[in-house]
mmCIF file of C-alpha atoms in Angstrom:
data_model
loop_
_atom_site.group_PDB
_atom_site.id
_atom_site.type_symbol
_atom_site.label_atom_id
_atom_site.label_comp_id
_atom_site.label_asym_id
_atom_site.label_seq_id
_atom_site.Cartn_x
_atom_site.Cartn_y
_atom_site.Cartn_z
ATOM 1 C CA MET A 1 -37.844 11.238 1.947
ATOM 2 C CA GLY A 2 -35.335 12.068 4.499
ATOM 3 C CA ARG A 3 -38.077 14.476 6.267
ATOM 4 C CA LEU A 4 -40.114 11.777 6.233
ATOM 5 C CA LEU A 5 -38.275 9.279 7.502
ATOM 6 C CA LYS A 6 -37.257 11.619 10.329
ATOM 7 C CA ILE A 7 -40.940 12.590 11.328
ATOM 8 C CA MET A 8 -42.120 8.772 11.277
ATOM 9 C CA ARG A 9 -39.152 8.112 13.853
ATOM 10 C CA VAL A 10 -40.103 10.881 16.009
ATOM 11 C CA VAL A 11 -43.859 9.759 15.992
ATOM 12 C CA VAL A 12 -42.850 6.053 16.652
ATOM 13 C CA GLU A 13 -40.824 7.349 19.463
ATOM 14 C CA ALA A 14 -43.231 9.553 21.129
ATOM 15 C CA VAL A 15 -46.211 7.026 20.901
ATOM 16 C CA ILE A 16 -44.173 4.113 22.268
ATOM 17 C CA PHE A 17 -42.929 6.387 25.295
ATOM 18 C CA GLY A 18 -46.257 7.381 25.648
ATOM 19 C CA LEU A 19 -47.855 3.865 25.774
ATOM 20 C CA LEU A 20 -45.082 2.883 28.480
ATOM 21 C CA THR A 21 -45.270 6.094 30.455
ATOM 22 C CA TYR A 22 -48.876 5.701 31.010
ATOM 23 C CA SER A 23 -49.444 2.319 31.226
ATOM 24 C CA ALA A 24 -46.632 2.696 34.230
ATOM 25 C CA VAL A 25 -48.577 5.056 36.178
ATOM 26 C CA ARG A 26 -52.293 3.595 35.343
ATOM 27 C CA ILE A 27 -51.452 -0.044 35.380
ATOM 28 C CA SER A 28 -55.107 -0.384 35.089
ATOM 29 C CA SER A 29 -55.521 1.114 31.923
ATOM 30 C CA SER A 30 -57.004 -0.567 28.532
ATOM 31 C CA PHE A 31 -53.541 0.428 27.186
ATOM 32 C CA ALA A 32 -51.878 -2.321 29.783
ATOM 33 C CA PRO A 33 -52.008 -5.043 26.868
ATOM 34 C CA VAL A 34 -50.356 -2.968 24.240
ATOM 35 C CA ALA A 35 -47.397 -1.493 26.952
ATOM 36 C CA SER A 36 -47.049 -4.843 28.313
ATOM 37 C CA PHE A 37 -46.010 -6.290 24.684
ATOM 38 C CA LEU A 38 -43.628 -3.257 24.633
ATOM 39 C CA SER A 39 -42.051 -3.736 27.747
ATOM 40 C CA GLU A 40 -41.501 -7.645 26.575
ATOM 41 C CA ILE A 41 -39.608 -6.526 23.759
ATOM 42 C CA GLN A 42 -36.982 -4.298 25.042
ATOM 43 C CA PHE A 43 -33.695 -5.808 24.323
ATOM 44 C CA ILE A 44 -32.009 -6.241 27.424
ATOM 45 C CA PRO A 45 -34.623 -7.479 29.601
ATOM 46 C CA ALA A 46 -35.513 -10.205 26.780
ATOM 47 C CA THR A 47 -31.798 -11.153 26.803
ATOM 48 C CA VAL A 48 -32.094 -12.209 30.914
ATOM 49 C CA THR A 49 -35.222 -14.016 30.258
ATOM 50 C CA PHE A 50 -33.624 -16.066 27.274
ATOM 51 C CA SER A 51 -36.350 -14.618 24.766
ATOM 52 C CA MET A 52 -34.267 -16.185 21.770
ATOM 53 C CA THR A 53 -37.174 -14.883 19.297
ATOM 54 C CA ILE A 54 -37.170 -10.954 20.772
ATOM 55 C CA ILE A 55 -33.360 -11.372 20.621
ATOM 56 C CA VAL A 56 -32.470 -12.611 17.183
ATOM 57 C CA SER A 57 -35.487 -10.489 15.854
ATOM 58 C CA TRP A 58 -33.757 -7.309 16.776
ATOM 59 C CA LEU A 59 -30.451 -8.703 15.788
ATOM 60 C CA LEU A 60 -31.725 -9.110 12.106
ATOM 61 C CA VAL A 61 -33.701 -5.842 12.375
ATOM 62 C CA THR A 62 -30.418 -4.266 13.348
ATOM 63 C CA LEU A 63 -28.104 -5.614 10.314
ATOM 64 C CA LEU A 64 -30.997 -4.348 8.059
ATOM 65 C CA PHE A 65 -31.761 -1.128 9.274
ATOM 66 C CA GLY A 66 -28.801 0.170 11.755
ATOM 67 C CA ARG A 67 -29.921 0.558 15.623
ATOM 68 C CA ILE A 68 -33.433 1.968 14.612
ATOM 69 C CA TYR A 69 -34.122 0.228 18.368
ATOM 70 C CA CYS A 70 -31.765 3.163 20.056
ATOM 71 C CA SER A 71 -33.910 5.801 18.099
ATOM 72 C CA THR A 72 -37.762 4.339 18.447
ATOM 73 C CA VAL A 73 -38.240 1.541 21.419
ATOM 74 C CA CYS A 74 -36.137 2.155 23.976
ATOM 75 C CA PRO A 75 -37.743 4.647 26.677
ATOM 76 C CA LEU A 76 -34.395 6.523 27.340
ATOM 77 C CA SER A 77 -34.199 7.802 23.873
ATOM 78 C CA ALA A 78 -37.372 9.958 24.127
ATOM 79 C CA VAL A 79 -35.928 11.341 27.620
ATOM 80 C CA GLN A 80 -32.607 12.063 26.322
ATOM 81 C CA ASP A 81 -33.879 14.091 22.672
ATOM 82 C CA GLY A 82 -36.480 15.770 25.293
ATOM 83 C CA VAL A 83 -33.632 16.896 27.316
ATOM 84 C CA SER A 84 -31.392 17.654 24.517
ATOM 85 C CA ARG A 85 -34.384 19.613 22.833
ATOM 86 C CA LEU A 86 -35.005 21.610 25.945
ATOM 87 C CA TRP A 87 -30.919 22.238 26.410
ATOM 88 C CA ILE A 88 -30.726 23.665 22.750
ATOM 89 C CA THR A 89 -34.036 25.560 23.000
ATOM 90 C CA ALA A 90 -32.860 27.560 26.305
ATOM 91 C CA ARG A 91 -29.178 27.997 25.103
ATOM 92 C CA GLY A 92 -30.483 29.489 21.613
ATOM 93 C CA ARG A 93 -28.200 31.216 19.742
ATOM 94 C CA LYS A 94 -25.110 30.024 22.142
ATOM 95 C CA TRP A 95 -25.361 26.710 21.596
ATOM 96 C CA LYS A 96 -22.656 25.508 19.201
ATOM 97 C CA GLY A 97 -23.882 21.802 18.547
ATOM 98 C CA TYR A 98 -22.359 18.571 18.929
ATOM 99 C CA THR A 99 -18.721 17.768 17.341
ATOM 100 C CA PHE A 100 -17.166 14.581 16.269
ATOM 101 C CA ARG A 101 -15.896 12.065 18.945
ATOM 102 C CA ARG A 102 -13.777 9.072 18.505
ATOM 103 C CA PRO A 103 -15.524 6.235 19.459
ATOM 104 C CA GLN A 104 -14.763 4.722 23.559
ATOM 105 C CA ASN A 105 -14.680 1.093 22.876
ATOM 106 C CA LEU A 106 -12.619 0.899 26.380
ATOM 107 C CA LEU A 107 -15.215 1.976 28.389
ATOM 108 C CA ARG A 108 -17.912 0.381 25.613
ATOM 109 C CA TYR A 109 -16.705 -2.976 26.054
ATOM 110 C CA VAL A 110 -15.974 -2.897 29.623
ATOM 111 C CA SER A 111 -19.096 -1.911 30.882
ATOM 112 C CA LEU A 112 -20.996 -4.655 28.517
ATOM 113 C CA CYS A 113 -18.222 -7.288 30.344
ATOM 114 C CA ILE A 114 -19.319 -5.879 33.613
ATOM 115 C CA VAL A 115 -23.007 -6.322 33.393
ATOM 116 C CA PHE A 116 -22.711 -9.449 31.176
ATOM 117 C CA PHE A 117 -20.827 -11.011 34.571
ATOM 118 C CA ALA A 118 -22.691 -9.580 36.850
ATOM 119 C CA LEU A 119 -25.914 -11.515 35.312
ATOM 120 C CA VAL A 120 -24.019 -14.719 35.033
ATOM 121 C CA CYS A 121 -23.626 -14.737 38.737
ATOM 122 C CA GLY A 122 -27.430 -13.796 39.274
ATOM 123 C CA PHE A 123 -26.865 -9.905 40.296
ATOM 124 C CA THR A 124 -29.787 -8.415 37.990
ATOM 125 C CA ALA A 125 -29.603 -5.058 40.394
ATOM 126 C CA ILE A 126 -26.511 -4.035 38.168
ATOM 127 C CA LEU A 127 -29.272 -3.336 35.582
ATOM 128 C CA LEU A 128 -30.564 -0.262 37.445
ATOM 129 C CA ILE A 129 -27.655 1.088 36.592
ATOM 130 C CA PHE A 130 -26.669 -0.164 32.788
ATOM 131 C CA ASP A 131 -30.250 -1.018 31.485
ATOM 132 C CA PRO A 132 -32.323 1.725 30.159
ATOM 133 C CA PHE A 133 -35.617 0.082 30.471
ATOM 134 C CA THR A 134 -34.647 -1.170 33.845
ATOM 135 C CA ILE A 135 -33.666 2.646 35.099
ATOM 136 C CA TYR A 136 -36.995 4.258 33.130
ATOM 137 C CA GLU A 137 -39.202 1.503 34.403
ATOM 138 C CA ARG A 138 -37.897 1.286 37.944
ATOM 139 C CA THR A 139 -38.102 4.838 38.520
ATOM 140 C CA LEU A 140 -42.065 5.314 37.167
ATOM 141 C CA ALA A 141 -43.015 2.108 39.245
ATOM 142 C CA GLY A 142 -41.715 3.924 42.580
ATOM 143 C CA VAL A 143 -40.877 2.249 45.479
ATOM 144 C CA ASN A 144 -43.426 -0.713 44.766
ATOM 145 C CA THR A 145 -42.520 -2.953 41.869
ATOM 146 C CA SER A 146 -45.873 -4.417 41.637
ATOM 147 C CA HIS A 147 -46.696 -1.619 39.334
ATOM 148 C CA SER A 148 -44.237 -2.309 37.312
ATOM 149 C CA SER A 149 -43.889 -4.203 33.757
ATOM 150 C CA LEU A 150 -40.189 -5.497 34.570
ATOM 151 C CA SER A 151 -39.591 -9.535 34.403
ATOM 152 C CA ALA A 152 -39.512 -11.365 37.510
ATOM 153 C CA PRO A 153 -35.828 -11.903 37.151
ATOM 154 C CA VAL A 154 -35.198 -8.065 36.938
ATOM 155 C CA LYS A 155 -38.041 -7.252 40.020
ATOM 156 C CA ALA A 156 -35.800 -9.622 42.223
ATOM 157 C CA GLY A 157 -32.857 -7.259 42.299
ATOM 158 C CA ALA A 158 -34.676 -4.154 41.878
ATOM 159 C CA ALA A 159 -37.089 -4.302 44.654
ATOM 160 C CA GLY A 160 -37.458 -1.353 47.854
ATOM 161 C CA THR A 161 -36.632 2.036 48.325
ATOM 162 C CA VAL A 162 -33.074 1.358 47.454
ATOM 163 C CA GLY A 163 -33.523 0.143 43.795
ATOM 164 C CA PHE A 164 -35.648 2.950 43.639
ATOM 165 C CA ILE A 165 -33.295 5.556 44.851
ATOM 166 C CA ILE A 166 -30.518 4.571 42.318
ATOM 167 C CA ALA A 167 -32.527 4.160 39.340
ATOM 168 C CA PHE A 168 -33.804 7.378 40.128
ATOM 169 C CA THR A 169 -30.323 8.784 40.136
ATOM 170 C CA VAL A 170 -28.882 7.024 37.556
ATOM 171 C CA LEU A 171 -32.058 8.206 35.228
ATOM 172 C CA ALA A 172 -31.023 12.177 36.710
ATOM 173 C CA ALA A 173 -27.222 11.503 35.517
ATOM 174 C CA ILE A 174 -28.423 10.379 31.731
ATOM 175 C CA SER A 175 -30.614 13.225 31.924
ATOM 176 C CA PHE A 176 -27.953 15.541 32.562
ATOM 177 C CA PHE A 177 -25.282 14.350 30.771
ATOM 178 C CA ALA A 178 -27.585 14.001 27.404
ATOM 179 C CA ALA A 179 -28.145 18.373 27.782
ATOM 180 C CA LYS A 180 -24.935 18.921 26.574
ATOM 181 C CA GLY A 181 -23.776 15.437 25.211
ATOM 182 C CA GLY A 182 -26.707 13.970 23.654
ATOM 183 C CA ARG A 183 -26.540 10.491 23.063
ATOM 184 C CA THR A 184 -23.227 9.708 25.174
ATOM 185 C CA PHE A 185 -25.028 7.115 27.497
ATOM 186 C CA CYS A 186 -26.067 5.108 24.260
ATOM 187 C CA ASN A 187 -22.543 4.871 23.080
ATOM 188 C CA THR A 188 -20.498 3.986 26.685
ATOM 189 C CA LEU A 189 -22.278 2.356 29.125
ATOM 190 C CA CYS A 190 -25.470 0.769 27.434
ATOM 191 C CA PRO A 191 -25.375 -2.487 27.077
ATOM 192 C CA ALA A 192 -28.233 -2.768 24.785
ATOM 193 C CA GLY A 193 -26.230 0.038 22.111
ATOM 194 C CA THR A 194 -23.011 -1.842 22.804
ATOM 195 C CA THR A 195 -24.303 -5.104 21.804
ATOM 196 C CA LEU A 196 -26.188 -3.890 18.843
ATOM 197 C CA SER A 197 -23.020 -1.618 17.493
ATOM 198 C CA PHE A 198 -21.546 -5.224 16.657
ATOM 199 C CA VAL A 199 -24.229 -5.909 14.133
ATOM 200 C CA SER A 200 -25.237 -2.400 13.108
ATOM 201 C CA ARG A 201 -21.363 -1.603 11.528
ATOM 202 C CA TYR A 202 -22.308 -4.129 8.709
ATOM 203 C CA SER A 203 -26.381 -2.826 8.414
ATOM 204 C CA ILE A 204 -27.502 -2.786 5.058
ATOM 205 C CA PHE A 205 -29.177 0.587 5.407
ATOM 206 C CA HIS A 206 -26.728 3.272 6.610
ATOM 207 C CA ILE A 207 -26.496 6.687 6.800
ATOM 208 C CA ASP A 208 -24.356 7.787 3.864
ATOM 209 C CA ILE A 209 -21.977 11.076 2.744
ATOM 210 C CA ASN A 210 -21.737 12.192 -0.824
ATOM 211 C CA PRO A 211 -18.720 13.545 -1.091
ATOM 212 C CA ASP A 212 -19.224 15.033 -4.784
ATOM 213 C CA LYS A 213 -22.213 17.255 -3.024
ATOM 214 C CA CYS A 214 -20.429 17.720 0.665
ATOM 215 C CA ILE A 215 -19.305 21.547 1.106
ATOM 216 C CA GLN A 216 -18.044 20.849 4.335
ATOM 217 C CA CYS A 217 -20.365 22.962 6.317
ATOM 218 C CA ARG A 218 -20.694 21.105 9.012
ATOM 219 C CA ARG A 219 -23.835 21.117 9.742
ATOM 220 C CA CYS A 220 -24.545 17.052 9.988
ATOM 221 C CA GLU A 221 -21.921 17.188 12.412
ATOM 222 C CA ARG A 222 -23.464 20.130 14.455
ATOM 223 C CA VAL A 223 -26.819 17.876 14.670
ATOM 224 C CA CYS A 224 -25.301 14.507 15.192
ATOM 225 C CA LYS A 225 -26.347 13.731 18.658
ATOM 226 C CA ALA A 226 -24.006 10.563 18.259
ATOM 227 C CA HIS A 227 -20.991 12.333 17.600
ATOM 228 C CA CYS A 228 -20.286 9.732 15.087
ATOM 229 C CA ILE A 229 -19.737 12.025 11.810
ATOM 230 C CA ASP A 230 -16.047 12.665 10.209
ATOM 231 C CA VAL A 231 -17.063 15.552 7.979
ATOM 232 C CA PRO A 232 -13.177 15.687 6.922
ATOM 233 C CA SER A 233 -13.241 12.307 5.833
ATOM 234 C CA HIS A 234 -17.294 12.018 4.698
ATOM 235 C CA THR A 235 -17.623 8.919 6.945
ATOM 236 C CA VAL A 236 -20.182 8.140 9.504
ATOM 237 C CA ASP A 237 -19.536 5.416 12.197
ATOM 238 C CA PRO A 238 -22.424 3.029 11.794
ATOM 239 C CA SER A 239 -22.022 1.483 15.135
ATOM 240 C CA ARG A 240 -22.483 4.110 17.071
ATOM 241 C CA CYS A 241 -25.238 5.795 14.869
ATOM 242 C CA VAL A 242 -28.810 5.633 16.289
ATOM 243 C CA VAL A 243 -30.660 6.442 12.930
ATOM 244 C CA CYS A 244 -32.092 9.917 14.134
ATOM 245 C CA PHE A 245 -32.210 11.332 10.867
ATOM 246 C CA ASN A 246 -30.779 14.656 11.990
ATOM 247 C CA CYS A 247 -28.205 14.871 9.396
ATOM 248 C CA VAL A 248 -30.547 14.112 6.613
ATOM 249 C CA THR A 249 -32.642 16.636 7.401
ATOM 250 C CA GLY A 250 -29.627 19.491 8.455
ATOM 251 C CA CYS A 251 -27.660 19.082 5.243
ATOM 252 C CA PRO A 252 -28.556 22.027 3.144
ATOM 253 C CA ASN A 253 -26.792 20.641 -0.097
ATOM 254 C CA ASP A 254 -28.638 17.079 0.012
ATOM 255 C CA ALA A 255 -25.706 15.016 0.540
ATOM 256 C CA ILE A 256 -26.718 12.856 3.083
ATOM 257 C CA ARG A 257 -28.682 10.131 2.518
ATOM 258 C CA TYR A 258 -30.287 7.046 4.123
ATOM 259 C CA THR A 259 -29.346 4.408 1.917
ATOM 260 C CA SER A 260 -27.970 0.949 1.160
ATOM 261 C CA ASP A 261 -25.500 2.371 -1.238
ATOM 262 C CA ARG A 262 -21.826 3.171 -0.734
ATOM 263 C CA HIS A 263 -21.030 6.161 -2.616
ATOM 264 C CA ARG A 264 -18.010 7.084 -4.219
ATOM 265 C CA LEU A 265 -16.373 10.183 -5.784
ATOM 266 C CA SER A 266 -17.393 10.415 -9.287
ATOM 267 C CA TYR A 267 -13.643 12.186 -9.713
ATOM 268 C CA PRO A 268 -11.350 10.526 -7.495
ATOM 269 C CA LEU A 269 -8.749 12.914 -6.468
ATOM 270 C CA MET A 270 -5.776 9.962 -7.312
ATOM 271 C CA GLN A 271 -6.283 8.105 -10.632
ATOM 272 C CA SER A 272 -3.998 7.168 -12.830
ATOM 273 C CA ILE A 273 -2.684 9.010 -15.772
ATOM 274 C CA ASP A 274 -3.982 7.632 -19.256
ATOM 275 C CA GLY A 275 -1.224 6.376 -21.480
ATOM 276 C CA ALA A 276 -2.203 8.409 -24.234
ATOM 277 C CA ILE A 277 -1.547 11.314 -22.318
ATOM 278 C CA ALA A 278 1.747 10.006 -20.468
ATOM 279 C CA SER A 279 3.172 9.345 -24.140
ATOM 280 C CA ALA A 280 3.194 13.425 -24.733
ATOM 281 C CA THR A 281 5.548 13.655 -22.219
ATOM 282 C CA ALA A 282 9.223 15.032 -23.197
ATOM 283 C CA ALA A 283 8.003 16.272 -26.520
ATOM 284 C CA PRO A 284 10.290 18.708 -27.950
ATOM 285 C CA ASP A 285 9.285 22.062 -28.942
ATOM 286 C CA THR A 286 10.592 24.650 -32.309
ATOM 287 C CA ASP A 287 13.415 25.440 -29.841
ATOM 288 C CA GLY A 288 14.593 22.414 -29.567
ATOM 289 C CA GLU A 289 13.846 21.913 -25.786
ATOM 290 C CA ALA A 290 12.046 19.239 -24.121
ATOM 291 C CA VAL A 291 8.321 20.286 -23.287
ATOM 292 C CA THR A 292 7.704 19.806 -19.476
ATOM 293 C CA SER A 293 5.659 16.612 -18.508
ATOM 294 C CA VAL A 294 2.041 17.022 -17.649
ATOM 295 C CA THR A 295 3.301 14.692 -14.471
ATOM 296 C CA ASP A 296 5.442 17.519 -13.756
ATOM 297 C CA ASN A 297 2.620 19.622 -12.397
ATOM 298 C CA ILE A 298 0.629 17.313 -10.224
ATOM 299 C CA PRO A 299 1.042 17.910 -6.758
ATOM 300 C CA SER A 300 2.574 15.187 -4.448
ATOM 301 C CA ASP A 301 0.788 13.565 -1.676
ATOM 302 C CA GLU A 302 2.125 15.602 0.960
ATOM 303 C CA ASN A 303 0.154 18.823 -0.687
ATOM 304 C CA ILE A 304 -3.017 17.288 -1.533
ATOM 305 C CA SER A 305 -5.158 18.341 1.478
#
């Protein structure tokens, strides 16, 4: 099931990315209406134009399934995944994989506040630096924004050669960091990712690790492009998870699932001792000496790793 979910995600991501790219290059193509719709449902442009139906829809989708917007609809998701895949292929066996990182919440929230106040003040050019859709579309549009499907408020702050140079430079920088760091941009500077993360942490469907099956091989951690899997604690940070399903297909022991359940240990490491067993302590042996209590052989908290 996990492999099927990943295949479906990759196919949807590729199709949406292809339609957006082709329509930007060939604006008069027959796919223009479809691409126009895909442009309208992008999260940040919808926020700029106050399209409440689209905003609420994405928040509900995220509450149900997590940040699938960040793994399918966002055009920069395909760019970052493609660049990272090329880097991994080029490195071959020298590639060591990703590692778990603590969330950079301060950077995420500060960047979101900067974008918010800039938009309130009417400075829409800020989207050339932070919004993934604006960055990609503005780069493809080149110098002439008339060939872009950007909304009017965004075009006003993104016109001209300067706007193109800024967008292209930012796209190159994001691609550079994606090669080694995976989805670093998505969980640091992206306003769409940060906004959706407030909801995704409570998503009904999420990535769950079964600690009874986990063998601590860390393969899931090495393929997690969001750096959000903490193997020792068997937890996945849903606020940063982009639902790529790499961990699901990478686990060799079927210990990771995309589910609505929260798995618990079948045999907890710390559980109370049954009264019947406890009453058997300190019973005298044949020589009249007390038998050692069963609790004497239970390791203390600091000895449990």
